[in-house]
Every structure is written in C-alpha cells, then in structure tokens.
C-alpha cells in the first residue's frame, strides 16, 4: 500500500514550518556540546526571531477570530507570561511553545510528525557522527558497578535515546497502517544500538513497547484497532492518562515513607525518584506561578565538564508533573493537564487509538522522566492545537480575503 504524500506544504503553513524548523534545530543542538557556540544572547535572538516569524504568520494567515481562536490566543499569552515570570527571561525554549502551538492550528499533525521525525533523525545523526569523528567530545563515563555510558556528543547520556524514542513514536504514527516490517525492524535496531551505547533503559523499553504495539496492530491483529476503539472503558482510561499520571505522582510523592519496606523497594527501583520528589514537595511546596528551585542534577556544561560536587549534592526531581508544577506553578499545570486531556478526549471521539496509545505511554513515562516536557523529546505537544483548534482554511485567512477584495476591486 503506497502512503499518501502528506508533506506538500501550503502557503499558509510555510511560516510555521520555517519558525518550527529553526526552533527544532537550535533547541535540539542546545542539548549537545555544540551549544557553546550559540548559547546566551545568540540563542535568545534565535528564539526572538522564531517568535517574529510566527507573529508574521498569524497576521497574514490567521483565520476568522472565533471563540476557539480567542481562547487559544488568551491561553498562549497567559502561559507565556507565566513561563517568562518563572524563568526570569522573555526568550526561552519553553516560552516559545505556546507560540508554536498557536501557529500550528493551521497544520495537520501528520505533516508535523513527518517533518519532525526526518529533521530530528538528521540532527541526531549529525551530532553522533560529530562525536564519533571527535569534532565534539564523546564523553564516556565508567561507574564503579561497571556501567559504561557514552554521551554521543550530547550533554547527558539520556538525550540521544529520548530523541530517538520521539522519532520512533512520530514515524510509527505517521505511517500507521502503511507501516512496513522493515521500518519497524530498523527503528528497533537503532534504539537497541543507542541503548547499548548509553544504557538508557527507559527510552529503550518505551520504544520496544510502542514498536511491538504497532507491529501487532498493523501485521498480526489487523482488526484489533476496531476492537480497541469499541472498548469504551479502555479508551476512557487512555484519554484520562494525564489526570491519572498526575494524581498518581502527587499521591506517591506525598505518601512516601522511608520506614515502609515496599515504598523503600519502589524508591530503589526508581533510583531515589520517590525520595527526591517527596523532599522537594516538603521543602519547597507549590505556588501559583512557580519558583526557581535549586535542584542539582547530573549533566555536562557547554564545555563538556560535569559540575563540581554534583554527586555529593545531587537533588533532582525527575517526575515531570511535580517538576513543572513546582517550577511553573499551579496555573500552568492546570492549563497543561486540562488542554492535553481535552485533546486526548478529542482523539477518543475521532477513534484515533494510535494517538491514544502513544500519548498514554508518554504520560506514564513522565512519572519517572522529565525530558518529555520538551518539544524535541515529545512533539505530541501539538495534539493540543491540532485536535482542539485546527479548523483554519486558506480561504478564511486575512491575506486571502485581502487579495480577493483587491482582485474584485480591480
């Protein structure tokens, strides 16, 4: 079965893809040892340039400003203000996300998925080859337990596998029923190679699960999609994944008791994630607009060196829900949970079981991993705009109406 080409970019989508492509390239490189060449003011100017391109696109190609569009604009503005306040900066990677979501209301998600998967794979290949050819450092860490981890040009060994998991999920969703067994095998082998190099279990296991699920749906049980769609309880639980994962995260962190044997075992299994989440909530609490919490995590600076004393002072919250709630506040968290849940229920209404499975897995993954908060690790942020606000046609845009008036006047 030949897949339909969904990558013909329309004129009213062009500025989005230009801004998003620039953002994707530089934000992904900010997680690598190339970051030292454009960090600071240069990176802020890149973010500003992307904002200006998106703003231009909204001026030229924004459709009629109905209640959905008005809600999107107000929400994006509030989220940007909260992020800027919490980060003490107007130009941040996270701050650009609401602008991108607003701009993506004109674009089909499958286009974004293919564009991102291809672009990210090219960037990932470029960085790894740069490290292997010693253009940038390929840092290697050997632990006392015999664990060896290659950074592959990135500032943390988890980065490359997390990007590859995002690529895997995007490509599987893009192909869906047109997936070929050789594609699934290639994705599995690449993820396996990265796991062998970095020893990043979570991304590898997540990739195996999603590849196995799609392989079963596409090749083994071809009628399973219809069967799953009709399981209303199952799809309701999948659509509620953000609420379930968030509630579980708060419950587990607040009720953690080191004197309880099974909780100690669960904490060891999650490599002290429960303990640190409990400590952070107890010590810093939660505010409406977030605060700058002095977490100490492991990673490399721009020059490829680890921070001094990081092992002795390590204190980091890996649970994404708790981290963003404390860092950006309750209001931001409410927006995040509500809009994602609404988008998931829209997927349920549209019988999009593939999207429900992928995003539900990401939701569960976020309980022990904060990386999926960033768009280059989790492009499924775009389900918010593509599911809830994607109804703008070219004939409804300002520039189309303006040109038609000029033509009629002539």
GROMACS .gro file of C-alpha atoms in nm:
model
  410
    1UNK     CA    1   0.000   0.000   0.000
    2UNK     CA    2   0.152   0.330  -0.106
    3UNK     CA    3   0.132   0.603   0.154
    4UNK     CA    4  -0.024   0.928   0.052
    5UNK     CA    5   0.216   1.221   0.041
    6UNK     CA    6   0.115   1.448   0.328
    7UNK     CA    7   0.415   1.676   0.313
    8UNK     CA    8   0.310   1.924   0.045
    9UNK     CA    9   0.333   2.248   0.242
   10UNK     CA   10   0.059   2.500   0.175
   11UNK     CA   11   0.140   2.869   0.160
   12UNK     CA   12  -0.039   2.939   0.489
   13UNK     CA   13   0.174   2.669   0.660
   14UNK     CA   14   0.511   2.787   0.530
   15UNK     CA   15   0.598   3.039   0.801
   16UNK     CA   16   0.507   2.787   1.073
   17UNK     CA   17   0.747   2.528   0.931
   18UNK     CA   18   1.023   2.789   0.889
   19UNK     CA   19   0.991   2.901   1.252
   20UNK     CA   20   0.946   2.548   1.382
   21UNK     CA   21   1.239   2.416   1.178
   22UNK     CA   22   1.474   2.686   1.312
   23UNK     CA   23   1.349   2.624   1.666
   24UNK     CA   24   1.383   2.246   1.635
   25UNK     CA   25   1.739   2.265   1.501
   26UNK     CA   26   1.879   2.504   1.760
   27UNK     CA   27   1.680   2.381   2.060
   28UNK     CA   28   1.793   2.025   1.991
   29UNK     CA   29   2.153   2.139   1.950
   30UNK     CA   30   2.122   2.318   2.286
   31UNK     CA   31   2.126   1.970   2.444
   32UNK     CA   32   2.459   1.893   2.276
   33UNK     CA   33   2.817   2.013   2.309
   34UNK     CA   34   2.756   2.240   2.010
   35UNK     CA   35   2.559   2.466   2.244
   36UNK     CA   36   2.868   2.660   2.350
   37UNK     CA   37   2.883   2.814   2.002
   38UNK     CA   38   2.545   2.989   2.029
   39UNK     CA   39   2.445   2.992   2.396
   40UNK     CA   40   2.336   3.308   2.576
   41UNK     CA   41   2.243   3.614   2.373
   42UNK     CA   42   2.264   3.440   2.034
   43UNK     CA   43   2.016   3.172   2.141
   44UNK     CA   44   1.781   3.438   2.280
   45UNK     CA   45   1.792   3.618   1.945
   46UNK     CA   46   1.712   3.290   1.766
   47UNK     CA   47   1.406   3.243   1.989
   48UNK     CA   48   1.303   3.606   1.925
   49UNK     CA   49   1.339   3.555   1.550
   50UNK     CA   50   1.113   3.248   1.566
   51UNK     CA   51   0.854   3.450   1.761
   52UNK     CA   52   0.860   3.724   1.498
   53UNK     CA   53   0.815   3.473   1.213
   54UNK     CA   54   0.521   3.314   1.394
   55UNK     CA   55   0.367   3.656   1.463
   56UNK     CA   56   0.400   3.746   1.095
   57UNK     CA   57   0.232   3.419   1.003
   58UNK     CA   58  -0.057   3.492   1.239
   59UNK     CA   59  -0.101   3.841   1.093
   60UNK     CA   60  -0.102   3.713   0.734
   61UNK     CA   61  -0.271   3.376   0.759
   62UNK     CA   62  -0.478   3.367   1.076
   63UNK     CA   63  -0.838   3.270   1.013
   64UNK     CA   64  -1.154   3.428   1.147
   65UNK     CA   65  -1.110   3.500   1.516
   66UNK     CA   66  -1.390   3.285   1.660
   67UNK     CA   67  -1.420   3.178   2.021
   68UNK     CA   68  -1.177   2.889   1.974
   69UNK     CA   69  -0.912   3.117   1.829
   70UNK     CA   70  -0.971   3.376   2.101
   71UNK     CA   71  -0.934   3.106   2.367
   72UNK     CA   72  -0.609   2.989   2.207
   73UNK     CA   73  -0.465   3.342   2.192
   74UNK     CA   74  -0.557   3.427   2.553
   75UNK     CA   75  -0.427   3.092   2.679
   76UNK     CA   76  -0.099   3.125   2.487
   77UNK     CA   77  -0.048   3.479   2.622
   78UNK     CA   78  -0.114   3.372   2.982
   79UNK     CA   79   0.112   3.069   2.956
   80UNK     CA   80   0.391   3.279   2.803
   81UNK     CA   81   0.363   3.536   3.085
   82UNK     CA   82   0.377   3.263   3.350
   83UNK     CA   83   0.678   3.095   3.187
   84UNK     CA   84   0.862   3.428   3.149
   85UNK     CA   85   0.790   3.515   3.512
   86UNK     CA   86   0.906   3.175   3.640
   87UNK     CA   87   1.216   3.169   3.419
   88UNK     CA   88   1.309   3.537   3.463
   89UNK     CA   89   1.352   3.553   3.087
   90UNK     CA   90   1.134   3.652   2.792
   91UNK     CA   91   1.315   3.430   2.544
   92UNK     CA   92   1.328   3.065   2.649
   93UNK     CA   93   1.280   2.728   2.482
   94UNK     CA   94   0.965   2.661   2.685
   95UNK     CA   95   0.837   3.016   2.631
   96UNK     CA   96   0.819   2.960   2.256
   97UNK     CA   97   0.595   2.651   2.287
   98UNK     CA   98   0.262   2.840   2.323
   99UNK     CA   99   0.353   3.046   2.013
  100UNK     CA  100   0.425   2.727   1.816
  101UNK     CA  101   0.101   2.567   1.932
  102UNK     CA  102  -0.092   2.876   1.825
  103UNK     CA  103   0.075   2.877   1.484
  104UNK     CA  104   0.017   2.503   1.434
  105UNK     CA  105  -0.362   2.540   1.431
  106UNK     CA  106  -0.340   2.559   1.051
  107UNK     CA  107  -0.136   2.240   1.012
  108UNK     CA  108  -0.231   1.872   1.010
  109UNK     CA  109  -0.046   1.671   1.276
  110UNK     CA  110   0.076   1.407   1.029
  111UNK     CA  111   0.271   1.678   0.845
  112UNK     CA  112   0.432   1.791   1.170
  113UNK     CA  113   0.508   1.428   1.261
  114UNK     CA  114   0.687   1.352   0.934
  115UNK     CA  115   0.874   1.684   0.927
  116UNK     CA  116   0.991   1.641   1.287
  117UNK     CA  117   1.089   1.275   1.253
  118UNK     CA  118   1.303   1.341   0.944
  119UNK     CA  119   1.458   1.661   1.084
  120UNK     CA  120   1.535   1.511   1.425
  121UNK     CA  121   1.689   1.199   1.274
  122UNK     CA  122   1.915   1.418   1.059
  123UNK     CA  123   2.018   1.624   1.363
  124UNK     CA  124   2.071   1.311   1.576
  125UNK     CA  125   2.288   1.153   1.306
  126UNK     CA  126   2.486   1.475   1.265
  127UNK     CA  127   2.560   1.503   1.638
  128UNK     CA  128   2.656   1.136   1.681
  129UNK     CA  129   2.885   1.145   1.376
  130UNK     CA  130   3.040   1.467   1.510
  131UNK     CA  131   3.117   1.288   1.835
  132UNK     CA  132   3.248   0.972   1.667
  133UNK     CA  133   3.474   1.183   1.443
  134UNK     CA  134   3.588   1.383   1.751
  135UNK     CA  135   3.460   1.714   1.615
  136UNK     CA  136   3.294   1.746   1.955
  137UNK     CA  137   3.364   1.540   2.266
  138UNK     CA  138   3.221   1.192   2.300
  139UNK     CA  139   3.228   1.177   2.679
  140UNK     CA  140   3.239   0.828   2.832
  141UNK     CA  141   3.156   0.755   3.195
  142UNK     CA  142   3.256   0.431   3.370
  143UNK     CA  143   3.086   0.370   3.704
  144UNK     CA  144   3.218   0.156   3.989
  145UNK     CA  145   2.949  -0.104   3.911
  146UNK     CA  146   3.094  -0.150   3.563
  147UNK     CA  147   2.827   0.058   3.388
  148UNK     CA  148   2.961   0.234   3.077
  149UNK     CA  149   2.769   0.521   2.920
  150UNK     CA  150   2.857   0.716   2.606
  151UNK     CA  151   2.719   1.069   2.576
  152UNK     CA  152   2.746   1.061   2.192
  153UNK     CA  153   2.803   1.436   2.170
  154UNK     CA  154   2.514   1.524   2.399
  155UNK     CA  155   2.531   1.678   2.745
  156UNK     CA  156   2.364   1.379   2.909
  157UNK     CA  157   2.352   1.011   2.803
  158UNK     CA  158   1.970   1.006   2.815
  159UNK     CA  159   1.935   1.274   2.547
  160UNK     CA  160   2.005   1.076   2.230
  161UNK     CA  161   1.779   0.778   2.323
  162UNK     CA  162   1.499   1.016   2.428
  163UNK     CA  163   1.518   1.193   2.091
  164UNK     CA  164   1.516   0.855   1.915
  165UNK     CA  165   1.208   0.748   2.108
  166UNK     CA  166   1.032   1.064   1.989
  167UNK     CA  167   1.139   0.990   1.630
  168UNK     CA  168   1.014   0.633   1.666
  169UNK     CA  169   0.674   0.736   1.800
  170UNK     CA  170   0.631   1.007   1.535
  171UNK     CA  171   0.725   0.780   1.246
  172UNK     CA  172   0.502   0.498   1.367
  173UNK     CA  173   0.210   0.738   1.396
  174UNK     CA  174   0.279   0.890   1.055
  175UNK     CA  175   0.291   0.550   0.887
  176UNK     CA  176   0.025   0.371   1.096
  177UNK     CA  177  -0.148   0.112   0.876
  178UNK     CA  178   0.108   0.169   0.598
  179UNK     CA  179   0.396   0.063   0.822
  180UNK     CA  180   0.633  -0.197   0.675
  181UNK     CA  181   0.804  -0.462   0.883
  182UNK     CA  182   1.147  -0.343   0.767
  183UNK     CA  183   1.072   0.003   0.909
  184UNK     CA  184   0.975  -0.140   1.247
  185UNK     CA  185   1.289  -0.356   1.247
  186UNK     CA  186   1.512  -0.059   1.157
  187UNK     CA  187   1.363   0.153   1.436
  188UNK     CA  188   1.414  -0.131   1.683
  189UNK     CA  189   1.779  -0.180   1.580
  190UNK     CA  190   1.861   0.191   1.608
  191UNK     CA  191   1.702   0.208   1.954
  192UNK     CA  192   1.892  -0.107   2.055
  193UNK     CA  193   2.223   0.041   1.940
  194UNK     CA  194   2.160   0.359   2.137
  195UNK     CA  195   2.068   0.152   2.444
  196UNK     CA  196   2.393  -0.045   2.417
  197UNK     CA  197   2.588   0.281   2.395
  198UNK     CA  198   2.409   0.485   2.662
  199UNK     CA  199   2.246   0.224   2.890
  200UNK     CA  200   1.928   0.433   2.891
  201UNK     CA  201   1.667   0.175   2.984
  202UNK     CA  202   1.352   0.388   2.996
  203UNK     CA  203   1.367   0.520   2.638
  204UNK     CA  204   1.461   0.177   2.504
  205UNK     CA  205   1.183  -0.008   2.687
  206UNK     CA  206   0.932   0.259   2.582
  207UNK     CA  207   1.043   0.228   2.220
  208UNK     CA  208   1.015  -0.152   2.232
  209UNK     CA  209   0.662  -0.129   2.377
  210UNK     CA  210   0.537   0.113   2.114
  211UNK     CA  211   0.705  -0.072   1.825
  212UNK     CA  212   0.556  -0.401   1.949
  213UNK     CA  213   0.210  -0.245   1.985
  214UNK     CA  214   0.214  -0.102   1.632
  215UNK     CA  215   0.356  -0.423   1.487
  216UNK     CA  216   0.073  -0.623   1.643
  217UNK     CA  217  -0.191  -0.375   1.526
  218UNK     CA  218  -0.052  -0.345   1.173
  219UNK     CA  219   0.064  -0.700   1.099
  220UNK     CA  220  -0.068  -0.957   1.347
  221UNK     CA  221  -0.414  -0.845   1.458
  222UNK     CA  222  -0.527  -0.620   1.174
  223UNK     CA  223  -0.878  -0.592   1.315
  224UNK     CA  224  -0.760  -0.511   1.668
  225UNK     CA  225  -0.790  -0.136   1.601
  226UNK     CA  226  -1.168  -0.161   1.567
  227UNK     CA  227  -1.183  -0.390   1.869
  228UNK     CA  228  -0.989  -0.143   2.087
  229UNK     CA  229  -1.189   0.157   1.968
  230UNK     CA  230  -1.510  -0.013   2.086
  231UNK     CA  231  -1.370  -0.074   2.437
  232UNK     CA  232  -1.515   0.242   2.592
  233UNK     CA  233  -1.367   0.187   2.938
  234UNK     CA  234  -1.021   0.133   2.794
  235UNK     CA  235  -1.033   0.439   2.569
  236UNK     CA  236  -1.171   0.649   2.857
  237UNK     CA  237  -0.875   0.547   3.075
  238UNK     CA  238  -0.629   0.616   2.793
  239UNK     CA  239  -0.782   0.959   2.733
  240UNK     CA  240  -0.757   1.032   3.107
  241UNK     CA  241  -0.385   0.943   3.117
  242UNK     CA  242  -0.268   1.293   3.208
  243UNK     CA  243  -0.505   1.316   3.503
  244UNK     CA  244  -0.422   0.962   3.620
  245UNK     CA  245  -0.045   1.008   3.593
  246UNK     CA  246  -0.056   1.348   3.763
  247UNK     CA  247  -0.274   1.220   4.051
  248UNK     CA  248  -0.054   0.914   4.098
  249UNK     CA  249   0.261   1.130   4.100
  250UNK     CA  250   0.127   1.358   4.373
  251UNK     CA  251  -0.008   1.067   4.579
  252UNK     CA  252   0.314   0.863   4.558
  253UNK     CA  253   0.537   1.161   4.642
  254UNK     CA  254   0.329   1.286   4.936
  255UNK     CA  255   0.272   0.944   5.093
  256UNK     CA  256   0.632   0.823   5.055
  257UNK     CA  257   0.757   0.683   5.386
  258UNK     CA  258   1.113   0.555   5.407
  259UNK     CA  259   1.017   0.333   5.701
  260UNK     CA  260   0.776   0.140   5.480
  261UNK     CA  261   0.952  -0.160   5.324
  262UNK     CA  262   0.759  -0.174   4.995
  263UNK     CA  263   0.797   0.201   4.947
  264UNK     CA  264   1.172   0.171   5.002
  265UNK     CA  265   1.175  -0.103   4.740
  266UNK     CA  266   0.979   0.114   4.495
  267UNK     CA  267   1.216   0.403   4.565
  268UNK     CA  268   1.518   0.183   4.490
  269UNK     CA  269   1.352   0.063   4.171
  270UNK     CA  270   1.302   0.424   4.058
  271UNK     CA  271   1.658   0.521   4.165
  272UNK     CA  272   1.553   0.753   4.452
  273UNK     CA  273   1.297   0.940   4.244
  274UNK     CA  274   1.026   0.899   4.510
  275UNK     CA  275   1.253   1.027   4.784
  276UNK     CA  276   1.359   1.337   4.594
  277UNK     CA  277   1.003   1.418   4.486
  278UNK     CA  278   0.888   1.391   4.847
  279UNK     CA  279   1.179   1.606   4.968
  280UNK     CA  280   1.111   1.873   4.706
  281UNK     CA  281   0.738   1.900   4.778
  282UNK     CA  282   0.800   1.903   5.154
  283UNK     CA  283   1.076   2.161   5.138
  284UNK     CA  284   0.950   2.398   4.866
  285UNK     CA  285   0.578   2.327   4.831
  286UNK     CA  286   0.380   2.460   4.535
  287UNK     CA  287   0.295   2.817   4.432
  288UNK     CA  288   0.053   2.967   4.181
  289UNK     CA  289   0.320   3.095   3.942
  290UNK     CA  290   0.615   2.871   4.025
  291UNK     CA  291   0.959   2.945   4.159
  292UNK     CA  292   1.324   2.884   4.081
  293UNK     CA  293   1.413   2.576   4.287
  294UNK     CA  294   1.786   2.496   4.323
  295UNK     CA  295   1.773   2.136   4.206
  296UNK     CA  296   2.113   1.979   4.139
  297UNK     CA  297   2.111   1.732   3.851
  298UNK     CA  298   2.382   1.545   3.668
  299UNK     CA  299   2.492   1.666   3.327
  300UNK     CA  300   2.766   1.847   3.139
  301UNK     CA  301   2.819   2.218   3.091
  302UNK     CA  302   2.883   2.377   2.750
  303UNK     CA  303   3.248   2.266   2.753
  304UNK     CA  304   3.166   1.903   2.835
  305UNK     CA  305   3.262   1.909   3.203
  306UNK     CA  306   3.046   1.788   3.491
  307UNK     CA  307   2.964   2.036   3.766
  308UNK     CA  308   3.190   2.017   4.072
  309UNK     CA  309   3.034   1.830   4.363
  310UNK     CA  310   2.733   1.712   4.165
  311UNK     CA  311   2.744   1.363   4.315
  312UNK     CA  312   2.767   1.484   4.674
  313UNK     CA  313   2.489   1.742   4.630
  314UNK     CA  314   2.264   1.557   4.386
  315UNK     CA  315   1.899   1.654   4.440
  316UNK     CA  316   1.677   1.643   4.134
  317UNK     CA  317   1.308   1.578   4.063
  318UNK     CA  318   1.272   1.356   3.757
  319UNK     CA  319   0.893   1.334   3.779
  320UNK     CA  320   0.779   1.572   3.506
  321UNK     CA  321   0.444   1.656   3.666
  322UNK     CA  322   0.594   1.755   4.000
  323UNK     CA  323   0.885   1.936   3.840
  324UNK     CA  324   0.678   2.161   3.613
  325UNK     CA  325   0.416   2.218   3.885
  326UNK     CA  326   0.684   2.347   4.121
  327UNK     CA  327   0.883   2.531   3.855
  328UNK     CA  328   0.595   2.695   3.665
  329UNK     CA  329   0.315   2.685   3.922
  330UNK     CA  330  -0.036   2.553   3.967
  331UNK     CA  331  -0.194   2.773   3.698
  332UNK     CA  332   0.044   2.648   3.431
  333UNK     CA  333  -0.008   2.291   3.549
  334UNK     CA  334  -0.384   2.335   3.523
  335UNK     CA  335  -0.352   2.459   3.163
  336UNK     CA  336  -0.121   2.169   3.081
  337UNK     CA  337  -0.345   1.896   3.224
  338UNK     CA  338  -0.677   2.043   3.104
  339UNK     CA  339  -0.574   2.115   2.744
  340UNK     CA  340  -0.392   1.784   2.698
  341UNK     CA  341  -0.685   1.592   2.845
  342UNK     CA  342  -0.931   1.776   2.620
  343UNK     CA  343  -0.712   1.690   2.321
  344UNK     CA  344  -0.698   1.325   2.427
  345UNK     CA  345  -1.076   1.304   2.453
  346UNK     CA  346  -1.098   1.460   2.107
  347UNK     CA  347  -0.870   1.177   1.986
  348UNK     CA  348  -1.107   0.932   2.156
  349UNK     CA  349  -1.403   1.092   1.981
  350UNK     CA  350  -1.219   1.060   1.649
  351UNK     CA  351  -1.139   0.691   1.725
  352UNK     CA  352  -0.765   0.765   1.697
  353UNK     CA  353  -0.645   0.467   1.900
  354UNK     CA  354  -0.287   0.509   1.775
  355UNK     CA  355  -0.259   0.857   1.923
  356UNK     CA  356  -0.419   0.744   2.249
  357UNK     CA  357  -0.169   0.457   2.286
  358UNK     CA  358   0.138   0.671   2.213
  359UNK     CA  359   0.047   0.967   2.432
  360UNK     CA  360  -0.070   0.740   2.717
  361UNK     CA  361   0.270   0.569   2.713
  362UNK     CA  362   0.440   0.910   2.721
  363UNK     CA  363   0.219   1.010   3.016
  364UNK     CA  364   0.329   0.706   3.215
  365UNK     CA  365   0.691   0.760   3.112
  366UNK     CA  366   0.674   1.115   3.253
  367UNK     CA  367   0.619   0.980   3.605
  368UNK     CA  368   0.991   0.894   3.619
  369UNK     CA  369   1.126   1.118   3.342
  370UNK     CA  370   1.102   1.493   3.290
  371UNK     CA  371   1.251   1.507   2.939
  372UNK     CA  372   0.914   1.464   2.764
  373UNK     CA  373   0.822   1.816   2.869
  374UNK     CA  374   1.049   1.948   2.593
  375UNK     CA  375   0.921   1.953   2.237
  376UNK     CA  376   1.227   1.788   2.079
  377UNK     CA  377   1.169   1.489   2.309
  378UNK     CA  378   0.790   1.497   2.279
  379UNK     CA  379   0.639   1.650   1.967
  380UNK     CA  380   0.295   1.524   2.070
  381UNK     CA  381   0.254   1.861   2.242
  382UNK     CA  382   0.094   1.955   1.908
  383UNK     CA  383  -0.215   1.742   1.969
  384UNK     CA  384  -0.342   2.041   2.170
  385UNK     CA  385  -0.353   2.271   1.869
  386UNK     CA  386  -0.415   2.009   1.601
  387UNK     CA  387  -0.703   1.842   1.787
  388UNK     CA  388  -0.867   2.140   1.957
  389UNK     CA  389  -0.808   2.437   1.726
  390UNK     CA  390  -0.721   2.300   1.383
  391UNK     CA  391  -1.004   2.439   1.170
  392UNK     CA  392  -0.844   2.725   0.975
  393UNK     CA  393  -0.873   2.702   0.596
  394UNK     CA  394  -0.678   2.912   0.347
  395UNK     CA  395  -0.993   3.086   0.222
  396UNK     CA  396  -1.062   3.210   0.576
  397UNK     CA  397  -0.725   3.378   0.624
  398UNK     CA  398  -0.671   3.752   0.626
  399UNK     CA  399  -0.432   3.758   0.331
  400UNK     CA  400  -0.670   3.554   0.113
  401UNK     CA  401  -0.964   3.782   0.190
  402UNK     CA  402  -0.745   4.089   0.130
  403UNK     CA  403  -0.627   3.963  -0.211
  404UNK     CA  404  -0.981   3.868  -0.315
  405UNK     CA  405  -1.102   4.220  -0.233
  406UNK     CA  406  -0.821   4.370  -0.441
  407UNK     CA  407  -0.896   4.139  -0.732
  408UNK     CA  408  -1.268   4.218  -0.722
  409UNK     CA  409  -1.194   4.590  -0.696
  410UNK     CA  410  -0.969   4.569  -1.000
   0.00000   0.00000   0.00000
